[in-house]
mmCIF file of C-alpha atoms and ligand atoms in Angstrom:
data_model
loop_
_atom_site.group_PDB
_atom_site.id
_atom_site.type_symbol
_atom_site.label_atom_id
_atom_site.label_comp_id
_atom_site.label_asym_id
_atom_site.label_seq_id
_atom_site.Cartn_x
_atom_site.Cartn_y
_atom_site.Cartn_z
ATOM 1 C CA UNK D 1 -19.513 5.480 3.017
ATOM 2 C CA UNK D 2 -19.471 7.364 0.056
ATOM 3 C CA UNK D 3 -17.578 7.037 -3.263
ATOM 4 C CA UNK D 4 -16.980 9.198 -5.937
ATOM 5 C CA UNK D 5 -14.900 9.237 -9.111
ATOM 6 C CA UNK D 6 -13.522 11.605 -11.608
ATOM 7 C CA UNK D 7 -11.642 11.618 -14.584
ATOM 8 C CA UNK D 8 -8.206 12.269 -13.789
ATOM 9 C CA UNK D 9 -5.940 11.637 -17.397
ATOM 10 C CA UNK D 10 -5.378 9.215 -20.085
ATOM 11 C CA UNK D 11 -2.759 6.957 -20.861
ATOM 12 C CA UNK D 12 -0.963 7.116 -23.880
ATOM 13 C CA UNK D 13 -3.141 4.827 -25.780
ATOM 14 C CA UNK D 14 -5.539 7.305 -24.862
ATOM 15 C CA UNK D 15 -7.353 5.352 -21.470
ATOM 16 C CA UNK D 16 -8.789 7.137 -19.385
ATOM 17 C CA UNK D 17 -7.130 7.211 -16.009
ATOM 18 C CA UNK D 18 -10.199 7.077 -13.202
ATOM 19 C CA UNK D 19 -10.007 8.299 -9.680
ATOM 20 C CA UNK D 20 -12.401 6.732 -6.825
ATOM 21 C CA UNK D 21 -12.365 8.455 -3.564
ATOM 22 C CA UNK D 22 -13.689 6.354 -0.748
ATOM 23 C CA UNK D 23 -14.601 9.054 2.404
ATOM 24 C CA UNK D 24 -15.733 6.566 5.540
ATOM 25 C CA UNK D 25 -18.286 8.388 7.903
ATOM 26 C CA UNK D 26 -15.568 10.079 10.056
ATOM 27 C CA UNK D 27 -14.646 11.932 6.990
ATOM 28 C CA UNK D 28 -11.202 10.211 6.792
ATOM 29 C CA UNK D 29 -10.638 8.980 3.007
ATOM 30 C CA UNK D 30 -8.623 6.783 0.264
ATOM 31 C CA UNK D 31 -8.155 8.057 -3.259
ATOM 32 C CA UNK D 32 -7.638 4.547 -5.273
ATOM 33 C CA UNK D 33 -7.263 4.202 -9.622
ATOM 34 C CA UNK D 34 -7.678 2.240 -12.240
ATOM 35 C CA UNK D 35 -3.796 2.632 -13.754
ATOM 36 C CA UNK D 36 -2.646 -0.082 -11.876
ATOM 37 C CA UNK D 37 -5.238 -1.116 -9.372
ATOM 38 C CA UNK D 38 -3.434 1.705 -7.042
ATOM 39 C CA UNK D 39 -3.684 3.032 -3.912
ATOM 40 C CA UNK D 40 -3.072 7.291 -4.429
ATOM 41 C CA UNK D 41 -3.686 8.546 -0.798
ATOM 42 C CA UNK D 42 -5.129 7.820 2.459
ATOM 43 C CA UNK D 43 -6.150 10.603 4.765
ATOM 44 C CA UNK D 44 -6.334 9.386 8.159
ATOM 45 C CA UNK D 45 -6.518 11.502 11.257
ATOM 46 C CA UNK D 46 -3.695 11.684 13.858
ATOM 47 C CA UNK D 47 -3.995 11.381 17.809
ATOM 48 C CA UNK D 48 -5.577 15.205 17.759
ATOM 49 C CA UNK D 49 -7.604 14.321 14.810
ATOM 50 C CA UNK D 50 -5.939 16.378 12.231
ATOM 51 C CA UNK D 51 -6.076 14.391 8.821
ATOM 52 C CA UNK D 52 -2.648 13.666 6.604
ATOM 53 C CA UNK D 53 -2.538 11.994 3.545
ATOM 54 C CA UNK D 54 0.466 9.048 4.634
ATOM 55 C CA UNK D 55 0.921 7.482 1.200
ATOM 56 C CA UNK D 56 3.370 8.880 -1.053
ATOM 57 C CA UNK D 57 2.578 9.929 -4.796
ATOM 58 C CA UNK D 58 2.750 12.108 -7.295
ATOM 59 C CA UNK D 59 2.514 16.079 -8.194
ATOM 60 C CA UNK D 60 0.437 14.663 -11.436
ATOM 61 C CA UNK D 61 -0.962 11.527 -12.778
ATOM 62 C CA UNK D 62 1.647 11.918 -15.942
ATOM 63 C CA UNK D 63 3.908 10.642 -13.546
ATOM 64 C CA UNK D 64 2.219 7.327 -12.614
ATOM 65 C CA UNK D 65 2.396 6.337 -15.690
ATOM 66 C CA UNK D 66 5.773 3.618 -16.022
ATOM 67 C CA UNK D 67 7.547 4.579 -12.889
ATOM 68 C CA UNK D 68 10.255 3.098 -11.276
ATOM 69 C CA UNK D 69 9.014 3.086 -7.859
ATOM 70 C CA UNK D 70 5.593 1.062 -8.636
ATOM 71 C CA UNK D 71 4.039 3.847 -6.212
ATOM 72 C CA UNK D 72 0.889 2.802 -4.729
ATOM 73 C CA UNK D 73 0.733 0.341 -7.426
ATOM 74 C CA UNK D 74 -0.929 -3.694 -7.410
ATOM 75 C CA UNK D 75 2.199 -5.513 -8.733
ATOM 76 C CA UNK D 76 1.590 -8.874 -10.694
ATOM 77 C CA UNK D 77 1.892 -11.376 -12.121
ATOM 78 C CA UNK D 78 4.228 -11.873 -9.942
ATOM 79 C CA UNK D 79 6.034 -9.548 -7.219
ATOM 80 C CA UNK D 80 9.378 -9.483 -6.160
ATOM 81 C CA UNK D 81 11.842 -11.319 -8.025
ATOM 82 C CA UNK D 82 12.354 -14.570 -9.894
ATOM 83 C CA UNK D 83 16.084 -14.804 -10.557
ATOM 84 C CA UNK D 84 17.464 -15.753 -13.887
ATOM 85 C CA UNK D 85 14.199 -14.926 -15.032
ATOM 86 C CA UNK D 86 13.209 -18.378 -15.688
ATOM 87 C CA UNK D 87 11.202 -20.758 -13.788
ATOM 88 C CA UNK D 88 9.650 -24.103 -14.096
ATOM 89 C CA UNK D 89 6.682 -25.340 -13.688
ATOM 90 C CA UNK D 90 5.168 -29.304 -14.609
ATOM 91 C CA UNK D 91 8.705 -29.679 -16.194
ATOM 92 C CA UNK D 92 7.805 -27.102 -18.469
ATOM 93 C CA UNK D 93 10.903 -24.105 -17.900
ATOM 94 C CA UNK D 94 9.457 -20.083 -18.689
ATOM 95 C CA UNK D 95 11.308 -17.957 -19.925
ATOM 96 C CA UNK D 96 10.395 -14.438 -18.694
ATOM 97 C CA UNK D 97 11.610 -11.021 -20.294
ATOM 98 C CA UNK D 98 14.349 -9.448 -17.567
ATOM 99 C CA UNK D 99 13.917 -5.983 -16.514
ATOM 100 C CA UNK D 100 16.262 -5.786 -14.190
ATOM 101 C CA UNK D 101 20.092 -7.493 -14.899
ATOM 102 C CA UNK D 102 19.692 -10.979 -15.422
ATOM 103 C CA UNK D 103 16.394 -11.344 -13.300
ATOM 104 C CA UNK D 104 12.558 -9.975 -13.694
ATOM 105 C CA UNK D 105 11.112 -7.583 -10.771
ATOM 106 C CA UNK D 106 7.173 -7.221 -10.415
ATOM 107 C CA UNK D 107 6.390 -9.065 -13.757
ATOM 108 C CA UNK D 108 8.788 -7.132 -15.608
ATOM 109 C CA UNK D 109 7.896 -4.602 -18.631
ATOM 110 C CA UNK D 110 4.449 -6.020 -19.041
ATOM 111 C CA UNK D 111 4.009 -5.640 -15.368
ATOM 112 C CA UNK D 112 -0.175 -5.086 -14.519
ATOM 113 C CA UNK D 113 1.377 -2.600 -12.364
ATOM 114 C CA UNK D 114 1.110 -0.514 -15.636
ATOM 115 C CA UNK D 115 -1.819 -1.463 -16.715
ATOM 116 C CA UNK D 116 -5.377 0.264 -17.224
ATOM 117 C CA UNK D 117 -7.861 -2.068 -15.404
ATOM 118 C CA UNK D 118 -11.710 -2.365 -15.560
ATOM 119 C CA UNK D 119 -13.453 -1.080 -12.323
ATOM 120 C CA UNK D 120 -16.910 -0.858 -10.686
ATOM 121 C CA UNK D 121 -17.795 0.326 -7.782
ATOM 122 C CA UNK D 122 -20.119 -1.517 -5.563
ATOM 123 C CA UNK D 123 -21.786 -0.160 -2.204
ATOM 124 C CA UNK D 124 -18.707 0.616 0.011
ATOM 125 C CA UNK D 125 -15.451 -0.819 -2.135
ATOM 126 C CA UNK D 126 -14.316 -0.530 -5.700
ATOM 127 C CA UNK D 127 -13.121 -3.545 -7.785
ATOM 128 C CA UNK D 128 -10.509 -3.538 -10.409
ATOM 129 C CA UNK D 129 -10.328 -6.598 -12.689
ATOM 130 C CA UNK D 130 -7.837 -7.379 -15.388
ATOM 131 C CA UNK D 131 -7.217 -9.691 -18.415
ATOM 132 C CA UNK D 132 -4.007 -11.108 -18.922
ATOM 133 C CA UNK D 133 -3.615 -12.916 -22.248
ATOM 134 C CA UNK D 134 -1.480 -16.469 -21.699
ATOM 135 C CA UNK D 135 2.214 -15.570 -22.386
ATOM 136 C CA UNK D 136 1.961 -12.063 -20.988
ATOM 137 C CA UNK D 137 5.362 -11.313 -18.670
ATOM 138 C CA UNK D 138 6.461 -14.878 -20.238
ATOM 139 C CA UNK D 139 4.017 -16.176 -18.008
ATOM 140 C CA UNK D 140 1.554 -19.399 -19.072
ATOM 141 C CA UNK D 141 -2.039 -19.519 -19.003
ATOM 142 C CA UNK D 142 -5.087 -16.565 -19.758
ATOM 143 C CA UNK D 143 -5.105 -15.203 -16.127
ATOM 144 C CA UNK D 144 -8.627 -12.970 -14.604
ATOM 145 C CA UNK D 145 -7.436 -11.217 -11.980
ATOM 146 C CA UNK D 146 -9.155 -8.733 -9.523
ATOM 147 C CA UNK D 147 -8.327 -6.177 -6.830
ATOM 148 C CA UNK D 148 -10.865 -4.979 -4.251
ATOM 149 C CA UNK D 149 -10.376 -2.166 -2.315
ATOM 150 C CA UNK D 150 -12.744 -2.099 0.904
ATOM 151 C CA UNK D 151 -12.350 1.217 3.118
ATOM 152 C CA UNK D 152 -14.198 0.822 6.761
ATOM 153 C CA UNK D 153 -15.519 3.307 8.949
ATOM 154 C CA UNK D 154 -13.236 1.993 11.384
ATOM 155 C CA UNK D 155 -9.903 3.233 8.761
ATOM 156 C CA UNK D 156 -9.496 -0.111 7.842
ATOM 157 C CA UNK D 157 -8.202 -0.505 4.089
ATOM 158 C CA UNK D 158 -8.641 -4.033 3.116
ATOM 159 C CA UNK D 159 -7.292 -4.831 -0.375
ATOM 160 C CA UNK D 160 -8.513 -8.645 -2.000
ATOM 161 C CA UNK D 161 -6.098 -10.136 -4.647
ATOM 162 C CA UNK D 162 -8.087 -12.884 -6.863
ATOM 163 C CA UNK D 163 -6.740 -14.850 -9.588
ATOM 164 C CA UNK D 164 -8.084 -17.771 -11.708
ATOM 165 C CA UNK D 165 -6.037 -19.038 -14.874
ATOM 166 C CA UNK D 166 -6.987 -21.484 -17.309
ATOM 167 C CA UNK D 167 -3.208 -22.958 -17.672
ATOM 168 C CA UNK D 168 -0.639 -24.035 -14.584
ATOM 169 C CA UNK D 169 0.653 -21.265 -13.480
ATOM 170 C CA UNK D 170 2.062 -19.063 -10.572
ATOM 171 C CA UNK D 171 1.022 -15.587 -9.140
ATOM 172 C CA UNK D 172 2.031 -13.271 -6.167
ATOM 173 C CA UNK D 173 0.437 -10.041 -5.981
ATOM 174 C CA UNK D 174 1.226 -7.095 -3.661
ATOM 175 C CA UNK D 175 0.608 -3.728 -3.100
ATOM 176 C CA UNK D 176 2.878 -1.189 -3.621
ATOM 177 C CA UNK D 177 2.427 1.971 -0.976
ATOM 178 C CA UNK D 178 4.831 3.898 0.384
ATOM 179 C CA UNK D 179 3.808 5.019 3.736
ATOM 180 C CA UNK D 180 4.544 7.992 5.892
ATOM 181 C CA UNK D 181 2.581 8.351 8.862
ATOM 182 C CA UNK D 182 3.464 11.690 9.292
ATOM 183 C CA UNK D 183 1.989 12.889 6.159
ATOM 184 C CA UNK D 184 3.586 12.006 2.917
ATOM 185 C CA UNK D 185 6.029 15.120 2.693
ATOM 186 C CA UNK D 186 7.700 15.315 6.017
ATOM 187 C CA UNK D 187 10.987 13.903 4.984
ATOM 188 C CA UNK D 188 12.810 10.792 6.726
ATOM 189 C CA UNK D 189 10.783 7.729 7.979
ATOM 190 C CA UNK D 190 13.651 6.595 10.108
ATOM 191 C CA UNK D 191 11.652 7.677 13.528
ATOM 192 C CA UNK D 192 9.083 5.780 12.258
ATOM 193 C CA UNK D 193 9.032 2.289 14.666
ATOM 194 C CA UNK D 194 8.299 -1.002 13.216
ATOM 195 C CA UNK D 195 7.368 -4.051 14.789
ATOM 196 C CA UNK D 196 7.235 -7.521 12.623
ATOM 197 C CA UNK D 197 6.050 -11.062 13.433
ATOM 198 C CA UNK D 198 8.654 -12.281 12.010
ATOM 199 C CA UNK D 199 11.659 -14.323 13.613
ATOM 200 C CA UNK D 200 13.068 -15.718 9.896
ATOM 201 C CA UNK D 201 13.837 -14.046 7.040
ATOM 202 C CA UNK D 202 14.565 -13.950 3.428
ATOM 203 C CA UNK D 203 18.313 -13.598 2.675
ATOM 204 C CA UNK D 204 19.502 -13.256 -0.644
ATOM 205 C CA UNK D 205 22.791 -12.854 -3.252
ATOM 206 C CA UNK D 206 23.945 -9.633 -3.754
ATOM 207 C CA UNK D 207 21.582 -9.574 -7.049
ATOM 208 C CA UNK D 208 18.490 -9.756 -4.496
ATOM 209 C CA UNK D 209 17.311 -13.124 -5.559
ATOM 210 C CA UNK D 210 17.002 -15.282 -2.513
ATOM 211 C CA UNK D 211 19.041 -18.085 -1.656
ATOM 212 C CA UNK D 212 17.204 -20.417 -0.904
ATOM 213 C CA UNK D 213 17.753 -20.347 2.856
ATOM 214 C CA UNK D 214 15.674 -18.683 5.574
ATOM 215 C CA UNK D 215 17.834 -16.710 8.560
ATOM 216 C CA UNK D 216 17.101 -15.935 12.184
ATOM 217 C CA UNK D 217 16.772 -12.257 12.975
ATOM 218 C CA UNK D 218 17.849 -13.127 15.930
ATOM 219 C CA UNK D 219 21.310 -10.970 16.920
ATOM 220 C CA UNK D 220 21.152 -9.018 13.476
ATOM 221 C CA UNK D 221 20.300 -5.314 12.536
ATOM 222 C CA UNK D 222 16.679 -7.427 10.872
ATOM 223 C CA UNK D 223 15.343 -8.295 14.411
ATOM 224 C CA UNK D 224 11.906 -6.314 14.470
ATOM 225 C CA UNK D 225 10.344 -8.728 16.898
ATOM 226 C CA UNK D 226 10.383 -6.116 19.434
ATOM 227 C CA UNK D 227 9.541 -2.279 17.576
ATOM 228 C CA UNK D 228 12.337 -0.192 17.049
ATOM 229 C CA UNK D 229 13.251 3.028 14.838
ATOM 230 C CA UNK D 230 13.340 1.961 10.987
ATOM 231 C CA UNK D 231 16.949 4.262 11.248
ATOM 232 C CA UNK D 232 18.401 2.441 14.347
ATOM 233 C CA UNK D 233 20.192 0.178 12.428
ATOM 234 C CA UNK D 234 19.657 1.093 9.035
ATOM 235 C CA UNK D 235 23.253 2.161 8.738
ATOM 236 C CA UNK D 236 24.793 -1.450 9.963
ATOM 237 C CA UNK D 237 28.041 -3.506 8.173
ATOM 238 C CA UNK D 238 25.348 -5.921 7.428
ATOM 239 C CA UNK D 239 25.550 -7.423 3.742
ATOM 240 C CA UNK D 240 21.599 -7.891 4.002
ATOM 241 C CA UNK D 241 21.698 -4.522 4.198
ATOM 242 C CA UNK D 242 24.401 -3.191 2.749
ATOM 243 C CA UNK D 243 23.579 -4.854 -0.543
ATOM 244 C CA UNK D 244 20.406 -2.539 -1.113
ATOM 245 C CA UNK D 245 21.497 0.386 0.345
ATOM 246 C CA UNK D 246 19.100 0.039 3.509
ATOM 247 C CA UNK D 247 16.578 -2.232 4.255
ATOM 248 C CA UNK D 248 14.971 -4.421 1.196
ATOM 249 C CA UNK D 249 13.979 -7.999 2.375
ATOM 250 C CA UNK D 250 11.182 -10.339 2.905
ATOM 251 C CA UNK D 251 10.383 -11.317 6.235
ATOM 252 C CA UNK D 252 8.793 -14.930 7.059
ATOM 253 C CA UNK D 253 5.381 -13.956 8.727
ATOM 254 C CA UNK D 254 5.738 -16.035 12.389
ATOM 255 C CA UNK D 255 3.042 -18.693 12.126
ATOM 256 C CA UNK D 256 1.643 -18.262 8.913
ATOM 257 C CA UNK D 257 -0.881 -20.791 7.555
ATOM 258 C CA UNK D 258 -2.412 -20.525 4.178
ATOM 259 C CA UNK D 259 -6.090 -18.433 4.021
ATOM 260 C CA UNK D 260 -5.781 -17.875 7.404
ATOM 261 C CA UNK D 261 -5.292 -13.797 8.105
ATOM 262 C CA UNK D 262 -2.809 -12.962 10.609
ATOM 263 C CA UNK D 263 -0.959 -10.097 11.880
ATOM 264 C CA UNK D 264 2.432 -9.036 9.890
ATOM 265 C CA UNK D 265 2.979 -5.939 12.076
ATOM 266 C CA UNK D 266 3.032 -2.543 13.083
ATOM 267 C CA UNK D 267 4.117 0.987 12.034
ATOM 268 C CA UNK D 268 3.939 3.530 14.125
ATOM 269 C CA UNK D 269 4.937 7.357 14.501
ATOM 270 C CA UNK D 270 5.609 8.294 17.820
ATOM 271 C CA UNK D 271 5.168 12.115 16.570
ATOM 272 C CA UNK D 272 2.036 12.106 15.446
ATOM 273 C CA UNK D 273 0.651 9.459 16.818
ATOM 274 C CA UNK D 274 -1.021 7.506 13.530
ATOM 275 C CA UNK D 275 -0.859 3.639 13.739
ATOM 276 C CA UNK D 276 -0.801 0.953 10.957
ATOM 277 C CA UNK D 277 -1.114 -2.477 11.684
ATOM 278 C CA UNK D 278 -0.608 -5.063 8.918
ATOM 279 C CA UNK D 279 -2.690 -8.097 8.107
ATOM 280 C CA UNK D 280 -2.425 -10.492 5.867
ATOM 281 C CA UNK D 281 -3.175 -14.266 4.745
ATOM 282 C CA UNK D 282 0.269 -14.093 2.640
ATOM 283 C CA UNK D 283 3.414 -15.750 4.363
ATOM 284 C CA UNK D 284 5.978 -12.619 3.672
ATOM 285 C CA UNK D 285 6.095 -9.212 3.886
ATOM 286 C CA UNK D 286 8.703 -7.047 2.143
ATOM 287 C CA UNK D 287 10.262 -4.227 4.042
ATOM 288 C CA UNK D 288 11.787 -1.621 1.425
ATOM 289 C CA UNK D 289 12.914 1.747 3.125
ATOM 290 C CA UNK D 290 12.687 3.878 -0.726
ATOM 291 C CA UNK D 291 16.588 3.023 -0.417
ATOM 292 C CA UNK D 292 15.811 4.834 -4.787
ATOM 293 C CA UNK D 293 13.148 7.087 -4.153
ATOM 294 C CA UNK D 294 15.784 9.989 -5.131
ATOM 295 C CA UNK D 295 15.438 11.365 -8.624
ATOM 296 C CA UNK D 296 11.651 9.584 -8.741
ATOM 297 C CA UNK D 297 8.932 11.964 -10.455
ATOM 298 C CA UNK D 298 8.300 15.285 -8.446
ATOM 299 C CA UNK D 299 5.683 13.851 -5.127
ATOM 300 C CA UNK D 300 2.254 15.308 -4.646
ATOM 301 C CA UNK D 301 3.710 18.950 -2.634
ATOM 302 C CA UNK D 302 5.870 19.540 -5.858
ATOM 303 C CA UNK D 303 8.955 18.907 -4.243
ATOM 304 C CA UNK D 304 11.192 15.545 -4.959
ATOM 305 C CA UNK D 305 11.149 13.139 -2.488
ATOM 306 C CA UNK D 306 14.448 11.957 -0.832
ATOM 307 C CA UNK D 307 15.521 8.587 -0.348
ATOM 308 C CA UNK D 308 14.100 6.812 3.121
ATOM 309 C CA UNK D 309 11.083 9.450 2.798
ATOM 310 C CA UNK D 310 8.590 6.425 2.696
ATOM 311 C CA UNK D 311 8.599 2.992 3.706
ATOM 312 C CA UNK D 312 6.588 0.280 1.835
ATOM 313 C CA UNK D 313 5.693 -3.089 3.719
ATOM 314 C CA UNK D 314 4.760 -5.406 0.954
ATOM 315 C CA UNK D 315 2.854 -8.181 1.965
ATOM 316 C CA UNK D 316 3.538 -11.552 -0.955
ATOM 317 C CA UNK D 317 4.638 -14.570 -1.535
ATOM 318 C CA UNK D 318 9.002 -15.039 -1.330
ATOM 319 C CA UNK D 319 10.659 -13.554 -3.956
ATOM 320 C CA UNK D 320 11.626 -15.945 -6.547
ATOM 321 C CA UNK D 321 9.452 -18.780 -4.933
ATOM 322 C CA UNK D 322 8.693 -21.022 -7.837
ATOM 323 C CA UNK D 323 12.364 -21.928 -7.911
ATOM 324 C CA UNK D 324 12.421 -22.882 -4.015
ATOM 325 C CA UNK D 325 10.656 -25.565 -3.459
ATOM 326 C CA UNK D 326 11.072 -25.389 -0.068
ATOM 327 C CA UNK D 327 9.052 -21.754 0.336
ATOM 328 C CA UNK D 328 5.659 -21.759 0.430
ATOM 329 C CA UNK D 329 4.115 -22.551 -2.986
ATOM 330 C CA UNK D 330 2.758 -20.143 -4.684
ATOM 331 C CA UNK D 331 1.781 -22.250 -8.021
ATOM 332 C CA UNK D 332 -1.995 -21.598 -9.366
ATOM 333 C CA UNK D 333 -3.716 -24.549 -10.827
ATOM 334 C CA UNK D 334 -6.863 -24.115 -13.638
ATOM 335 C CA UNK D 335 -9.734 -24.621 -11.558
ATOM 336 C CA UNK D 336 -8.416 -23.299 -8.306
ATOM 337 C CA UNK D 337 -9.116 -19.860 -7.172
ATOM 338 C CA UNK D 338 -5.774 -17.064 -5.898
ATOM 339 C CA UNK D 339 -7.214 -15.108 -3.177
ATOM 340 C CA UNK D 340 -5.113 -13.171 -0.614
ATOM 341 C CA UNK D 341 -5.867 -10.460 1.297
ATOM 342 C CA UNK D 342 -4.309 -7.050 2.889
ATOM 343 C CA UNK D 343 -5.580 -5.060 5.741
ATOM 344 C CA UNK D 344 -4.045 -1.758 6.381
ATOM 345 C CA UNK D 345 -5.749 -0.998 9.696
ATOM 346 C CA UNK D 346 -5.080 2.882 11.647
ATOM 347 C CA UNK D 347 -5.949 3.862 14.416
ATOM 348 C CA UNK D 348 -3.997 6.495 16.948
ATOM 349 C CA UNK D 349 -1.382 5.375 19.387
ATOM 350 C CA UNK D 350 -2.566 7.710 22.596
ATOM 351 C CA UNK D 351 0.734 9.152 24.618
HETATM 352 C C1 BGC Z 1 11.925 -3.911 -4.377
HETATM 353 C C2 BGC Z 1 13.041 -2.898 -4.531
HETATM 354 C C3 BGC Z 1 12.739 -2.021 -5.712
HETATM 355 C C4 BGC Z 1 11.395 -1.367 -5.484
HETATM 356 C C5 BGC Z 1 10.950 -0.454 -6.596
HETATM 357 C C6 BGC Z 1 10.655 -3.153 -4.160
HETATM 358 O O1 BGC Z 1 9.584 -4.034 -4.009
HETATM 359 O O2 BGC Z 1 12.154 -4.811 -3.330
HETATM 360 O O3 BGC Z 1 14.279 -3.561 -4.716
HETATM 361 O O4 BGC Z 1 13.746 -1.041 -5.878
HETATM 362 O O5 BGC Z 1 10.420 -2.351 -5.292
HETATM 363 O O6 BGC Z 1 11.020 -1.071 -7.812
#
């Protein structure tokens, strides 16, 4: 394994923006930075060996800087959603800043999605850690938090949220990649098939914000038990998915018990062959088809990148979880350690 860095901007307080490229010993690579703990590419090689870079970006670094998409980005304190953007905790009620209507998304303005964070790189990973003062987001408690990025000879990407907080509090952290396994500029994703473990999931108001229930996918345009085309029913009368302009829920992970990592599912293209299977100890995983990605900054070839070009499979807590008591808890105590983990693993799918 071998890791190298180079400056690659500055923010506009002046930070200097760092980029760590991981190349395993097959020569495939990820490019990860500092702005935002974030993943910036990942060449992997497809079923003839040829290496693409699947994760959409950016033309220049400028553009990673604030953006609306959260490309590539770690999103905290918390990802997703908590509606009203309030929540309560001990019988204490937060008030967060709302960035989006009524509700917060991914932390909101003082997202760490945005944020310059320490690194150091250690013999085959690199480790981002953060401060977050108590209040930050409208969120209680001084919170450490740290992403590891881990690349394997095998093309295994394994990414390690930790979190420790000297106040109750709650945290969900995710990464933000858009993927495109046939190289990050060659348009639509719908070929793309996509299995998920998942027989529930998340349904929300038309706002996004969960209900409170969980739904079978059973006999609905969300059934990805067995894999299918991410465009076969993209296009369905289907509120769920109507709502967001294509596919934007969380999915319950089937069997998931807490620190325990299990399979979320798998992405395939059937053109090029590249596989990514999803693991993870968290109990959801949010499929988002760039239903927005239109009018984002211009992506790495130059050219704008349409919507549906990339598909990001978030793996996190539910979406507005502290105020559902019956999802799985995602409250961090002082004392107590937040540790989740993410394996992107590819591999080729032989025809
Ligand atoms: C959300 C989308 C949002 C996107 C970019 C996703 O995680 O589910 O609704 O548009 O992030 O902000």
């Amino acid at each position: 394994m071998e890791i190298t860095q180079k400056p690659w901007g500055f923010t506009p307080e002046g930070e200097a923006i760092i980029l760590y490229t991981l190349t395993n010993s097959s020569g495939a690579s990820v490019e990860v930075a500092n702005l935002g703990a974030s993943l910036i590419s990942a060449r992997v090689p497809d079923r003839e060996g040829v290496l693409a870079d699947v994760v959409l970006g950016y033309s220049d670094w400028k553009s990673y800087i604030g953006d609306g998409p959260y490309m590539g980005k770690s999103v905290g304190r918390y990802a997703n959603r908590m509606g009203g953007a309030r929540f309560s905790l001990d019988g204490i009620e937060y008030l967060l800043p709302p960035n989006e209507g009524r509700n917060q998304l991914h932390g909101g303005a003082a997202t760490l999605a945005n944020k310059i964070w320490e690194a150091r790189v250690e013999s085959n990973r690199v480790v981002f850690s953060i401060s977050s003062p108590d209040g930050e987001g409208g969120y209680p408690g001084n919170m450490t938090a740290e992403t590891a990025y881990h690349w394997s000879d095998e093309c295994e990407l394994e990414i390690v949220y930790s979190a420790e907080c000297d106040a109750p509090t709650v945290a969900n952290f995710t990464n933000h990649a858009y993927f495109n396994l046939a190289g990050e500029a060659s348009g639509s994703v719908l070929g793309h098939l996509l299995q998920l473990n998942a027989s529930k999931f998340v349904p929300t108001r038309p706002d996004n914000i969960p209900t409170g229930e969980l739904w079978q996918v059973e006999g609905t345009p969300m059934d990805f038990r067995e894999a299918k085309a991410l465009g076969r029913d993209i296009d369905a009368d289907y509120p769920q998915i109507t709502d967001a302009a294509g596919y934007d829920r969380c999915w319950a992970i089937d069997g998931w018990r807490r620190n325990i990592l299990g399979e979320a599912g798998v992405l395939t293209d059937p053109v090029s062959g590249r596989r990514m299977t999803i693991l993870t100890s968290q109990p959801g995983i949010q499929l988002y088809t760039g239903n927005f990605l239109q009018g984002s900054p211009a992506g790495k070839s130059g050219r704008p990148y349409a919507n549906r070009d990339g598909v990001a499979l978030e793996c996190q807590g539910f979406p507005d979880a502290p105020n559902h008591p019956n999802f799985p808890d995602q409250t961090l105590k002082p004392g107590e350690r937040y540790i989740q983990k993410i394996v992107y693993k590819f591999d080729v799918l032989q025809s």
